[in-house]
Coordinates of C-alpha atoms in Angstrom, one line a residue:
M61 CA 0.1 0.0 0.1
A62 CA 1.0 3.5 -0.5
A63 CA 2.5 5.5 2.5
A64 CA 0.5 8.4 4.1
E65 CA 0.4 11.2 1.6
D66 CA 2.3 14.4 2.0
E67 CA 2.1 17.8 0.5
S68 CA 4.2 16.8 -2.5
T69 CA 1.9 14.3 -3.8
D70 CA -1.7 14.3 -5.2
P71 CA -3.8 15.3 -2.3
V72 CA -6.4 12.6 -2.5
G73 CA -4.3 10.0 -4.2
K74 CA -6.5 9.1 -7.0
P75 CA -5.8 9.1 -10.7
T76 CA -6.5 12.1 -12.6
H77 CA -9.0 12.3 -15.6
R78 CA -9.5 14.8 -18.5
T79 CA -13.3 14.4 -17.7
D80 CA -12.8 16.1 -14.2
A81 CA -11.6 19.4 -16.2
Y82 CA -15.0 18.9 -18.3
A83 CA -16.8 18.7 -15.0
T84 CA -15.2 21.9 -13.6
K85 CA -16.3 23.9 -16.8
F86 CA -19.7 22.3 -16.8
V87 CA -20.3 23.3 -13.1
D88 CA -19.1 26.9 -13.7
K89 CA -21.2 27.3 -16.7
T90 CA -24.4 25.9 -15.1
T91 CA -24.2 28.0 -11.8
A92 CA -25.6 31.2 -13.7
L93 CA -28.5 28.9 -15.1
Q94 CA -29.3 27.4 -11.9
E95 CA -29.7 31.0 -10.3
K96 CA -32.1 32.0 -13.0
A97 CA -34.1 29.0 -12.5
K98 CA -34.3 29.4 -8.7
D99 CA -37.0 32.0 -8.6
K100 CA -39.1 30.1 -10.9
T101 CA -39.1 26.8 -8.9
P102 CA -42.3 26.2 -6.8
G103 CA -41.6 25.8 -3.1
T104 CA -38.3 27.6 -2.8
G105 CA -39.7 31.1 -2.1
G106 CA -40.5 32.2 -5.6
D107 CA -43.7 32.4 -7.5
A108 CA -45.4 29.4 -6.9
K109 CA -47.7 30.0 -9.9
K110 CA -45.0 29.9 -12.4
K111 CA -44.1 26.8 -13.8
G112 CA -40.4 26.0 -13.1
P113 CA -37.9 23.3 -14.4
A114 CA -38.7 19.6 -13.4
G115 CA -37.4 18.6 -10.0
G116 CA -36.9 20.1 -6.5
Y117 CA -39.5 19.3 -3.7
D118 CA -41.1 15.8 -4.5
K119 CA -44.3 15.0 -2.7
T120 CA -44.5 11.3 -3.4
P121 CA -45.5 9.8 -0.1
V122 CA -44.0 6.9 1.8
V123 CA -46.1 3.7 1.5
K124 CA -47.9 3.1 4.8
V125 CA -47.3 -0.3 6.1
A126 CA -47.0 -1.7 9.7
P127 CA -43.8 -0.9 11.5
G128 CA -41.0 -3.4 11.0
Y129 CA -38.2 -4.6 13.4
T130 CA -35.0 -2.8 14.6
I131 CA -32.2 -5.0 13.9
K132 CA -28.4 -5.0 14.8
F133 CA -25.7 -6.3 12.4
T134 CA -22.3 -6.9 13.7
F135 CA -19.3 -7.3 11.4
H136 CA -16.9 -9.2 13.5
R137 CA -13.9 -10.3 11.4
A138 CA -12.7 -11.8 8.2
T139 CA -9.9 -14.5 7.6
N140 CA -7.7 -15.4 4.8
L141 CA -8.2 -12.2 2.9
P142 CA -6.3 -12.1 -0.4
M143 CA -3.1 -10.0 -0.4
A144 CA -3.6 -7.0 -2.6
D145 CA -0.2 -5.2 -1.8
I146 CA 2.6 -7.1 -3.2
N147 CA 5.2 -4.9 -1.2
T148 CA 3.8 -6.0 2.3
F149 CA 2.1 -9.2 1.1
S150 CA -0.9 -7.9 3.0
S151 CA -4.1 -5.8 2.6
D152 CA -5.8 -2.7 4.2
P153 CA -9.3 -4.2 4.2
Y154 CA -12.7 -2.7 5.0
L155 CA -16.3 -3.8 4.5
V156 CA -19.1 -2.0 2.8
A157 CA -22.6 -3.4 3.5
S158 CA -25.9 -2.8 1.8
L159 CA -29.3 -3.7 2.9
K160 CA -32.3 -4.5 0.5
T161 CA -35.7 -5.6 1.5
S162 CA -39.1 -5.9 -0.2
L163 CA -40.3 -2.6 1.0
P164 CA -41.7 -0.5 -2.0
L165 CA -39.4 2.6 -2.8
R166 CA -40.9 5.9 -3.6
H167 CA -38.9 6.1 -6.7
K168 CA -36.6 3.4 -8.2
E169 CA -33.7 5.6 -8.1
D170 CA -33.8 5.9 -4.2
P171 CA -30.4 4.3 -3.0
C172 CA -30.1 1.4 -0.7
I173 CA -28.9 2.1 2.9
N174 CA -25.2 1.6 3.3
F175 CA -22.5 1.2 6.0
R176 CA -18.8 1.2 6.0
T177 CA -16.6 -0.2 8.6
R178 CA -13.1 1.4 9.5
T179 CA -10.1 0.4 7.5
I180 CA -7.6 -2.1 9.4
R181 CA -4.1 -1.6 8.0
R182 CA -1.7 -4.5 6.9
N183 CA -3.9 -7.3 7.9
V184 CA -5.4 -10.2 6.0
K185 CA -7.2 -11.3 9.2
P186 CA -9.0 -8.0 10.1
E187 CA -11.2 -7.7 13.2
W188 CA -13.7 -4.6 13.0
N189 CA -16.5 -5.6 15.6
A190 CA -18.3 -3.0 13.9
E191 CA -22.2 -2.6 14.6
W192 CA -24.9 -1.1 12.4
I193 CA -28.4 -0.7 13.7
V194 CA -31.2 -0.4 11.3
A195 CA -34.9 0.2 11.9
N196 CA -38.2 -0.8 10.1
V197 CA -36.7 -4.1 8.7
P198 CA -39.6 -5.9 7.5
S199 CA -40.5 -9.5 8.7
S200 CA -40.7 -10.5 5.0
G201 CA -36.8 -10.8 5.0
F202 CA -33.8 -9.1 3.9
Q203 CA -30.7 -9.4 1.5
L204 CA -27.4 -8.0 3.2
K205 CA -24.5 -7.8 0.7
C206 CA -21.1 -7.1 1.9
R207 CA -18.4 -6.1 -0.4
L208 CA -14.7 -6.2 0.8
Y209 CA -12.2 -3.7 -0.5
D210 CA -8.5 -3.1 0.0
E211 CA -8.0 0.6 0.6
D212 CA -5.5 2.0 -2.0
P213 CA -5.5 5.7 -2.1
S214 CA -2.7 6.0 -4.6
N215 CA -4.7 4.1 -7.2
H216 CA -8.3 2.3 -6.9
D217 CA -9.5 0.3 -4.1
D218 CA -9.2 -3.4 -5.1
R219 CA -12.1 -5.7 -4.6
L220 CA -11.4 -8.6 -2.4
G221 CA -14.7 -10.4 -2.7
N222 CA -18.4 -10.5 -1.8
V223 CA -20.5 -12.1 1.1
N224 CA -24.3 -12.5 1.0
V225 CA -26.7 -13.0 3.7
H226 CA -30.2 -14.0 2.8
V227 CA -33.0 -14.2 5.4
D228 CA -36.5 -15.1 4.0
R229 CA -38.8 -14.3 6.8
F230 CA -38.5 -13.8 10.6
S231 CA -40.6 -12.9 13.6
E232 CA -39.9 -11.5 17.0
N233 CA -38.9 -14.7 18.4
W234 CA -36.2 -15.3 15.8
E235 CA -33.1 -16.4 17.2
G236 CA -30.9 -14.5 14.8
I237 CA -27.5 -15.1 13.5
R238 CA -24.6 -15.3 15.9
N239 CA -21.1 -15.1 14.9
Q240 CA -21.6 -17.1 11.7
S241 CA -18.9 -17.6 9.0
Y242 CA -19.8 -16.8 5.4
S243 CA -17.5 -17.8 2.6
I244 CA -16.1 -15.0 0.5
K245 CA -17.1 -15.3 -3.2
K246 CA -13.9 -14.9 -5.1
R247 CA -15.5 -14.2 -8.6
M248 CA -15.7 -10.4 -8.0
G249 CA -12.3 -10.2 -6.4
S250 CA -9.0 -8.6 -7.7
K251 CA -7.2 -11.3 -9.9
R252 CA -4.0 -9.7 -9.0
A253 CA -4.6 -10.0 -5.3
Y254 CA -5.7 -13.7 -5.4
L255 CA -2.7 -14.5 -7.7
I256 CA -0.2 -13.1 -5.0
R257 CA -2.0 -15.2 -2.3
G258 CA -2.0 -18.1 -4.7
C259 CA 1.8 -17.8 -5.1
V260 CA 2.3 -17.6 -1.3
S261 CA 0.1 -20.7 -0.9
M262 CA 2.6 -22.7 -3.1
F263 CA 5.4 -22.2 -0.8
N264 CA 3.4 -22.2 2.4
R265 CA 0.7 -24.9 2.8
S266 CA -0.9 -23.1 5.8
V267 CA -2.0 -20.4 3.5
S268 CA -5.5 -20.9 2.4
M269 CA -7.2 -19.6 -0.8
S270 CA -10.6 -19.5 0.8
G271 CA -11.6 -16.6 3.3
D272 CA -14.7 -16.1 5.4
V273 CA -16.5 -13.2 7.0
F274 CA -18.0 -13.6 10.6
I275 CA -21.3 -11.8 10.9
S276 CA -24.0 -11.6 13.7
V277 CA -27.8 -10.5 13.4
E278 CA -29.9 -9.5 16.4
I279 CA -33.5 -8.5 16.6
L280 CA -33.7 -5.7 19.1
G281 CA -37.5 -5.4 19.0
R282 CA -40.3 -3.9 17.1
T283 CA -39.5 -0.4 15.6
E284 CA -41.4 2.4 17.5
A285 CA -42.9 4.3 14.5
E286 CA -46.2 5.2 13.1
S287 CA -45.4 3.6 9.7
G288 CA -42.7 1.0 8.5
G289 CA -42.7 2.2 5.1
R290 CA -38.8 2.9 4.9
M291 CA -35.7 1.7 6.6
Y292 CA -33.1 4.0 8.3
T293 CA -30.1 3.8 10.3
V294 CA -30.4 4.3 14.0
G295 CA -26.8 4.1 15.0
P296 CA -24.1 4.5 15.7
C297 CA -23.5 8.1 14.7
V298 CA -20.2 7.5 12.8
W299 CA -18.2 10.6 11.6
S300 CA -15.0 10.9 9.5
E301 CA -12.8 13.9 8.8
H302 CA -11.1 13.7 5.4
L303 CA -7.9 15.9 5.0
S304 CA -6.1 16.8 1.8
P305 CA -3.1 19.1 2.4
M306 CA -2.4 19.8 -1.5
I307 CA -6.1 20.8 -1.9
G308 CA -5.8 23.0 1.1
R309 CA -2.7 24.7 -0.5
L310 CA -4.4 25.2 -3.6
A311 CA -7.8 26.5 -2.1
G312 CA -5.9 28.5 0.3
T313 CA -7.7 26.9 3.4
K314 CA -5.9 26.7 6.7
D315 CA -6.7 25.1 9.9
P316 CA -5.9 27.1 13.2
T317 CA -4.7 24.9 15.9
E318 CA -4.9 25.7 19.6
D319 CA -2.1 25.7 22.1
A320 CA -2.6 24.0 25.6
S321 CA -4.3 27.1 27.0
G322 CA -7.0 26.9 24.1
N323 CA -5.8 30.1 22.4
S324 CA -5.8 30.0 18.6
E325 CA -2.2 31.0 17.2
K326 CA -1.9 32.2 13.6
K327 CA 1.7 31.1 13.4
S328 CA 0.6 27.5 13.8
E329 CA -1.8 27.4 10.8
S330 CA -1.2 24.9 8.1
Y331 CA -2.7 24.1 4.7
N332 CA -5.6 21.5 4.8
F333 CA -8.9 21.2 2.9
Q334 CA -11.2 19.2 5.0
A335 CA -14.3 17.4 4.1
N336 CA -16.6 16.0 6.6
Q337 CA -19.1 13.2 7.1
M338 CA -21.6 12.6 10.0
Q339 CA -24.2 10.1 10.2
L340 CA -27.3 11.4 12.1
A341 CA -29.7 9.1 14.0
G342 CA -32.8 8.6 11.9
P343 CA -35.4 8.9 10.8
V344 CA -35.1 11.8 8.4
P345 CA -38.5 13.6 8.3
E346 CA -40.2 11.8 5.1
Q347 CA -41.2 15.2 3.9
L348 CA -37.4 16.1 3.1
Y349 CA -37.4 14.6 -0.2
H350 CA -35.9 16.5 -3.2
R351 CA -34.8 15.7 -6.8
Y352 CA -32.4 17.3 -8.9
V353 CA -33.7 20.3 -11.0
E354 CA -33.7 19.6 -14.6
F355 CA -32.9 23.3 -15.7
R356 CA -31.4 21.9 -19.0
P357 CA -32.0 18.6 -20.9
F358 CA -28.4 17.6 -20.5
V359 CA -28.7 17.6 -16.7
A360 CA -30.8 14.7 -16.7
G361 CA -28.3 12.9 -18.7
M362 CA -25.6 13.9 -16.1
F363 CA -27.5 12.3 -13.2
T364 CA -28.8 9.1 -15.2
S365 CA -25.8 8.5 -17.5
H366 CA -28.4 8.2 -20.4
S367 CA -26.2 10.1 -22.9
L368 CA -22.5 10.1 -23.7
K369 CA -22.1 13.6 -22.4
G370 CA -24.0 12.9 -19.4
R371 CA -22.0 9.7 -18.8
I372 CA -18.7 11.5 -18.9
L373 CA -19.8 14.3 -16.6
N374 CA -21.5 11.6 -14.3
H375 CA -18.2 9.7 -13.8
A376 CA -16.2 12.9 -13.4
L377 CA -18.3 14.0 -10.6
H378 CA -18.2 10.6 -9.0
H379 CA -14.4 10.8 -9.2
Q380 CA -14.2 14.2 -7.6
H381 CA -16.6 12.9 -4.8
A382 CA -14.1 10.1 -4.3
R383 CA -11.2 12.2 -4.0
I384 CA -12.7 14.9 -1.8
Y385 CA -14.2 12.2 0.7
N386 CA -11.1 10.0 0.1
Y387 CA -10.2 7.4 2.8
D388 CA -6.4 7.0 3.6
R389 CA -4.1 7.0 6.4
S390 CA -4.9 10.6 7.3
T391 CA -8.6 10.1 7.7
I392 CA -9.9 10.4 11.2
Y393 CA -12.7 8.1 12.5
G394 CA -15.0 8.2 15.4
S395 CA -18.6 7.4 16.5
F396 CA -21.2 8.1 19.3
P397 CA -23.8 5.5 20.3
S398 CA -26.6 8.1 20.0
P399 CA -26.9 12.0 19.8
S400 CA -25.4 13.4 22.9
K401 CA -23.5 16.8 23.9
D402 CA -20.4 15.1 23.0
M403 CA -21.6 14.7 19.5
T404 CA -22.5 18.4 19.3
L405 CA -19.0 19.4 20.4
K406 CA -17.5 17.0 17.8
F407 CA -19.7 18.9 15.1
L408 CA -18.4 22.3 16.4
E409 CA -14.7 20.8 16.4
L410 CA -15.3 19.7 12.7
V411 CA -16.5 23.2 11.7
H412 CA -13.9 25.0 13.8
Y413 CA -16.4 26.6 16.2
D414 CA -16.6 30.2 15.4
H415 CA -12.9 30.6 14.1
G416 CA -12.3 32.3 10.7
G417 CA -15.7 33.2 9.4
R418 CA -16.2 29.9 7.6
V419 CA -19.3 29.2 5.4
F420 CA -19.9 25.6 4.7
T421 CA -22.0 23.8 1.8
Y422 CA -23.9 20.8 2.9
V423 CA -25.9 17.8 1.7
L424 CA -28.1 15.8 3.8
S425 CA -28.9 12.2 2.2
L426 CA -32.0 10.3 2.5
D427 CA -30.6 8.0 5.4
G428 CA -29.1 10.9 7.3
Q429 CA -25.7 11.1 6.0
W430 CA -24.5 14.8 6.4
R431 CA -21.5 15.9 4.1
F432 CA -20.1 19.3 4.5
T433 CA -17.1 21.2 3.4
E434 CA -15.9 24.9 3.5
T435 CA -17.0 27.1 0.7
G436 CA -16.3 30.5 -0.7
K437 CA -16.2 32.9 -3.5
E438 CA -12.5 31.8 -4.3
F439 CA -12.2 29.5 -7.3
G440 CA -10.5 26.6 -5.4
I441 CA -13.0 26.2 -2.5
D442 CA -16.2 27.0 -4.7
L443 CA -15.3 24.4 -7.2
L444 CA -15.1 21.7 -4.4
S445 CA -18.4 22.6 -2.8
K446 CA -20.8 21.8 -5.4
H447 CA -24.0 20.0 -4.1
T448 CA -23.8 17.6 -7.2
M449 CA -20.3 16.4 -6.0
H450 CA -21.4 16.2 -2.2
S451 CA -24.3 14.1 -3.2
D452 CA -22.2 11.8 -5.2
V453 CA -24.5 12.6 -8.0
S454 CA -27.5 11.4 -6.2
I455 CA -30.9 11.8 -8.0
Y456 CA -32.8 12.2 -4.6
I457 CA -31.5 13.7 -1.4
A458 CA -33.2 14.9 1.7
F459 CA -32.1 18.5 1.8
S460 CA -29.1 20.8 1.0
G461 CA -27.8 24.3 1.0
E462 CA -25.1 26.3 3.2
F463 CA -24.6 26.9 6.9
F464 CA -22.2 28.7 9.3
V465 CA -21.7 28.8 13.2
R466 CA -21.4 31.9 15.4
R467 CA -20.5 32.4 19.0
L468 CA -23.4 34.1 21.2
K469 CA -22.7 36.8 23.8
N470 CA -25.1 34.9 26.2
S471 CA -26.3 31.4 26.3
H472 CA -29.8 32.2 27.3
N473 CA -30.9 35.5 25.7
D474 CA -33.0 35.9 22.6
L475 CA -30.8 35.4 19.5
E476 CA -32.2 38.4 17.8
E477 CA -31.2 40.6 20.7
Q478 CA -27.5 40.0 21.4
G479 CA -24.2 40.1 19.6
T480 CA -22.5 37.5 17.9
H481 CA -19.0 36.5 16.6
P482 CA -18.7 37.2 13.9
P483 CA -19.2 40.0 13.2
S484 CA -18.8 41.5 16.8
K485 CA -15.8 41.1 18.9
L486 CA -16.8 39.2 22.1
D487 CA -14.9 38.2 25.2
G488 CA -14.5 34.7 26.0
G489 CA -13.5 33.2 22.6
P490 CA -11.4 33.5 19.8
P491 CA -9.3 35.2 18.3
K492 CA -7.6 35.9 21.7
G493 CA -9.7 34.0 24.3
K494 CA -10.1 30.3 24.8
T495 CA -12.7 28.4 22.9
S496 CA -16.0 27.7 24.9
Q497 CA -16.9 24.2 25.3
D498 CA -20.6 24.9 25.8
P499 CA -23.0 24.2 22.8
A500 CA -25.5 26.7 24.2
Y501 CA -23.0 29.4 23.3
Y502 CA -23.1 28.6 19.6
Q503 CA -25.5 29.2 16.9
L504 CA -26.0 27.3 13.6
V505 CA -27.4 29.2 10.9
I506 CA -28.5 27.0 8.0
D507 CA -30.3 27.8 4.7
N508 CA -31.7 26.1 1.6
D509 CA -29.2 28.1 -0.8
S510 CA -28.7 25.0 -3.4
G511 CA -28.9 25.6 -7.1
T512 CA -29.0 21.9 -7.8
Y513 CA -32.0 20.5 -5.6
R514 CA -33.9 23.7 -4.8
P515 CA -35.1 22.6 -1.1
N516 CA -38.5 23.7 -0.3
A517 CA -38.3 26.7 2.1
E518 CA -41.5 25.4 3.9
L519 CA -39.6 22.3 5.0
L520 CA -37.0 24.3 7.0
P521 CA -38.8 23.8 10.4
Q522 CA -38.6 20.0 9.8
L523 CA -34.9 20.3 9.0
K524 CA -34.6 22.6 12.3
E525 CA -36.5 19.7 14.4
F526 CA -34.0 17.0 12.9
L527 CA -30.9 18.8 13.6
H528 CA -32.0 19.7 17.1
S529 CA -32.6 15.9 17.8
N530 CA -29.0 15.2 16.6
L531 CA -27.2 18.3 18.0
P532 CA -28.5 18.8 21.3
G533 CA -27.7 22.0 23.1
L534 CA -26.8 23.9 19.9
K535 CA -29.0 26.9 19.0
I536 CA -30.3 26.6 15.3
T537 CA -31.7 29.3 13.0
T538 CA -33.0 28.8 9.6
L539 CA -33.1 31.1 6.6
D540 CA -35.1 31.0 3.4
C541 CA -32.4 31.7 0.5
N542 CA -35.2 33.8 -1.3
G543 CA -37.7 35.0 1.4
D544 CA -34.7 35.9 3.8
K545 CA -32.3 36.8 1.0
E546 CA -31.4 40.3 2.3
K547 CA -30.6 39.1 6.0
M548 CA -28.8 35.9 4.6
D549 CA -26.6 37.8 2.2
K550 CA -25.8 40.3 4.9
M551 CA -24.8 37.7 7.5
K552 CA -22.7 35.7 4.8
E553 CA -20.9 39.0 3.9
E554 CA -20.1 39.5 7.7
Q555 CA -18.6 35.8 7.6
R556 CA -16.5 36.7 4.5
S557 CA -15.3 39.9 6.0
R558 CA -14.2 38.2 9.2
K559 CA -12.5 35.3 6.8
K560 CA -10.6 38.2 5.0
K561 CA -9.4 39.9 8.2
D562 CA -8.0 36.5 9.5
G563 CA -6.0 36.1 6.2
K564 CA -7.6 33.4 4.4
H565 CA -6.2 34.0 1.0
V566 CA -6.3 31.9 -2.2
A567 CA -2.8 31.5 -3.9
V568 CA -3.7 30.2 -7.3
V569 CA -6.5 30.3 -9.7
Q570 CA -7.8 27.9 -12.5
G571 CA -5.7 27.0 -15.6
D572 CA -4.8 24.0 -17.8
G573 CA -1.6 22.0 -18.5
G574 CA 1.5 21.1 -16.8
S575 CA 2.0 19.5 -13.3
I576 CA 2.8 20.5 -9.9
S577 CA 6.3 20.3 -8.3
S578 CA 8.1 21.3 -5.3
S579 CA 9.4 24.3 -6.9
D580 CA 5.7 25.3 -7.7
E581 CA 4.9 24.9 -4.0
E582 CA 7.7 27.2 -3.1
D583 CA 6.3 29.8 -5.7
L584 CA 2.9 29.4 -3.8
D585 CA 4.6 30.1 -0.5
N586 CA 6.3 33.1 -2.0
A587 CA 3.1 34.5 -3.4
E588 CA 1.2 34.1 -0.3
A589 CA 4.0 36.0 1.6
Q590 CA 3.8 38.6 -0.7
N591 CA -0.1 38.7 -0.5
D592 CA -0.5 38.4 -4.3
E593 CA -1.2 35.8 -6.7
P594 CA 1.6 33.9 -8.6
K595 CA 3.1 36.0 -11.4
S596 CA 4.0 32.8 -13.5
R597 CA 1.3 32.0 -16.0
G598 CA 3.0 28.7 -16.3
L599 CA 2.4 27.8 -12.7
V600 CA -1.4 28.7 -12.9
E601 CA -1.5 26.5 -16.0
K602 CA 0.2 23.6 -14.0
V603 CA -2.6 23.9 -11.2
G604 CA -5.3 23.0 -13.6
H605 CA -3.5 19.8 -14.8
T606 CA -4.0 18.1 -11.3
I607 CA -7.3 17.3 -12.4
A608 CA -6.6 16.1 -15.9
V609 CA -4.9 13.3 -17.9
P610 CA -4.3 12.6 -21.7
E611 CA -7.5 12.4 -23.8
E612 CA -6.7 8.9 -25.0
K613 CA -6.9 7.6 -21.4
V614 CA -10.6 8.8 -21.1
T615 CA -11.9 5.9 -23.4
E616 CA -9.9 3.3 -21.6
W617 CA -11.1 4.5 -18.3
A618 CA -14.9 4.6 -19.3
Q619 CA -14.6 1.1 -20.7
G620 CA -13.0 -0.3 -17.6
D621 CA -15.9 1.4 -15.3
K622 CA -18.5 -0.2 -17.8
A623 CA -16.9 -3.4 -17.8
R624 CA -16.7 -3.5 -14.0
E625 CA -20.3 -2.4 -13.8
Q626 CA -21.4 -5.3 -16.0
R627 CA -19.5 -7.8 -13.9
E628 CA -21.1 -6.4 -10.6
T629 CA -24.5 -6.7 -12.3
E630 CA -23.9 -10.3 -13.4
D631 CA -23.0 -11.1 -10.0
D632 CA -26.1 -9.6 -8.4
M633 CA -28.1 -11.5 -11.0
A634 CA -26.4 -14.8 -10.0
T635 CA -26.9 -13.9 -6.3
A636 CA -30.8 -13.4 -7.1
R637 CA -30.9 -16.9 -8.7

């Protein structure tokens, strides 16, 4: 496996593609079109009588059925995994589980609910002991499909095999499954990985070619809900922090670190672009259901991959998502059994409390996966904060928009009648004071400002209630991007002013051609020190090439993806038989 990345390597460790550059130009070109369509879209604060483009809020109801059961899945361990890394004769395995049932979907494009374990480094006998609790699993049974991968941030993650667990029917008295072994199907595994293990087994008879995954399934009881029409993740509330030093350098984003006394020191700042994921405890309110807005015909092709242009853009955005939310040795994991004050503090830590006037772009998935990164007017940050990328080109999501956090002067006074930081300077916090650890002193301001999905402003109260249940103690204010536009723009401008005062500069802009070297990094440092942009146009051109490859590789890459999808489809069909 590749060593941990540093600032001289590709920040997310993935192969680059020319189609990523196409996606960049596409996103910039369509932003203006999205803004024009926003006021015409029903349910977003515009004129509801005007017929807008297809998409946005979807009123399709969840089918009403009797509540199902709450089930806990435990992924204990695996044995005899293939060796995907020839240098270490080992693997960095993790498991991705997806759950399917007979419950009818509102639309066939609705995604399955998924779960990912943490990665175990250099181990062909990993022990995860990871728990996943799912509510409203119907008594008619379920299919749990587990895919095993070797994490390889310098290339693509190698598939190590599949495991399928089928349960036809069960009742409240079902004994469940206790630490049962399931044979790993090698058909979909990496031939290279199994070849390495086969060569090792020729010289060592104790090395087996057949591996197993050990899984437990336990019924926790009937789900306490009015309807059992959809499954959702109850817990644990898993979070992950994905760091990319080079993207941080290009985007000009820095993370302030605190000394032992809690004071933020500017001299200790380092470049880092940070992407965050938090699994919120379900259920997400069923009214929060939005489809991409089809403001141009080719947009549908991008989300559905029905056209050549759409397929290229779809794959490019998938790759961008995989890069920003890349798992590698620098990724930080954690979890909470359920929402708590500690979970609220972790959220505040991920957004750096009220430091730096940051504004974040977010997407909330149908199963409560909350993804967010810093956004801004600068090219680098704005490119990496598009809702299409955050959603991984999902056709349906729960909600999307932007948010920021402010510190309050008092924890009990009316929010409208007291000062906040920013814009006001308040004692008891940054930039000179110690960061408060009481969530009651912080305000989350969140809106529906999304040009891709156009969330319905009338659903902001449901979003607020859902976030309140997951982030106890935090004060939450919602803004309609149209109805509260003047107030929203003023508050975001105050955030940007604070960010500018804190010295958040972008050192480079978009360009094409070339590659980045250590001398380029030195130029970036010099440019920042002079509080100016790099003078060399050659350097600017080199930056754009970090997301591009020769055009002749595009066909090969697309064909490889198509072949892999076909193999997985055939495997699913064989499993169904």
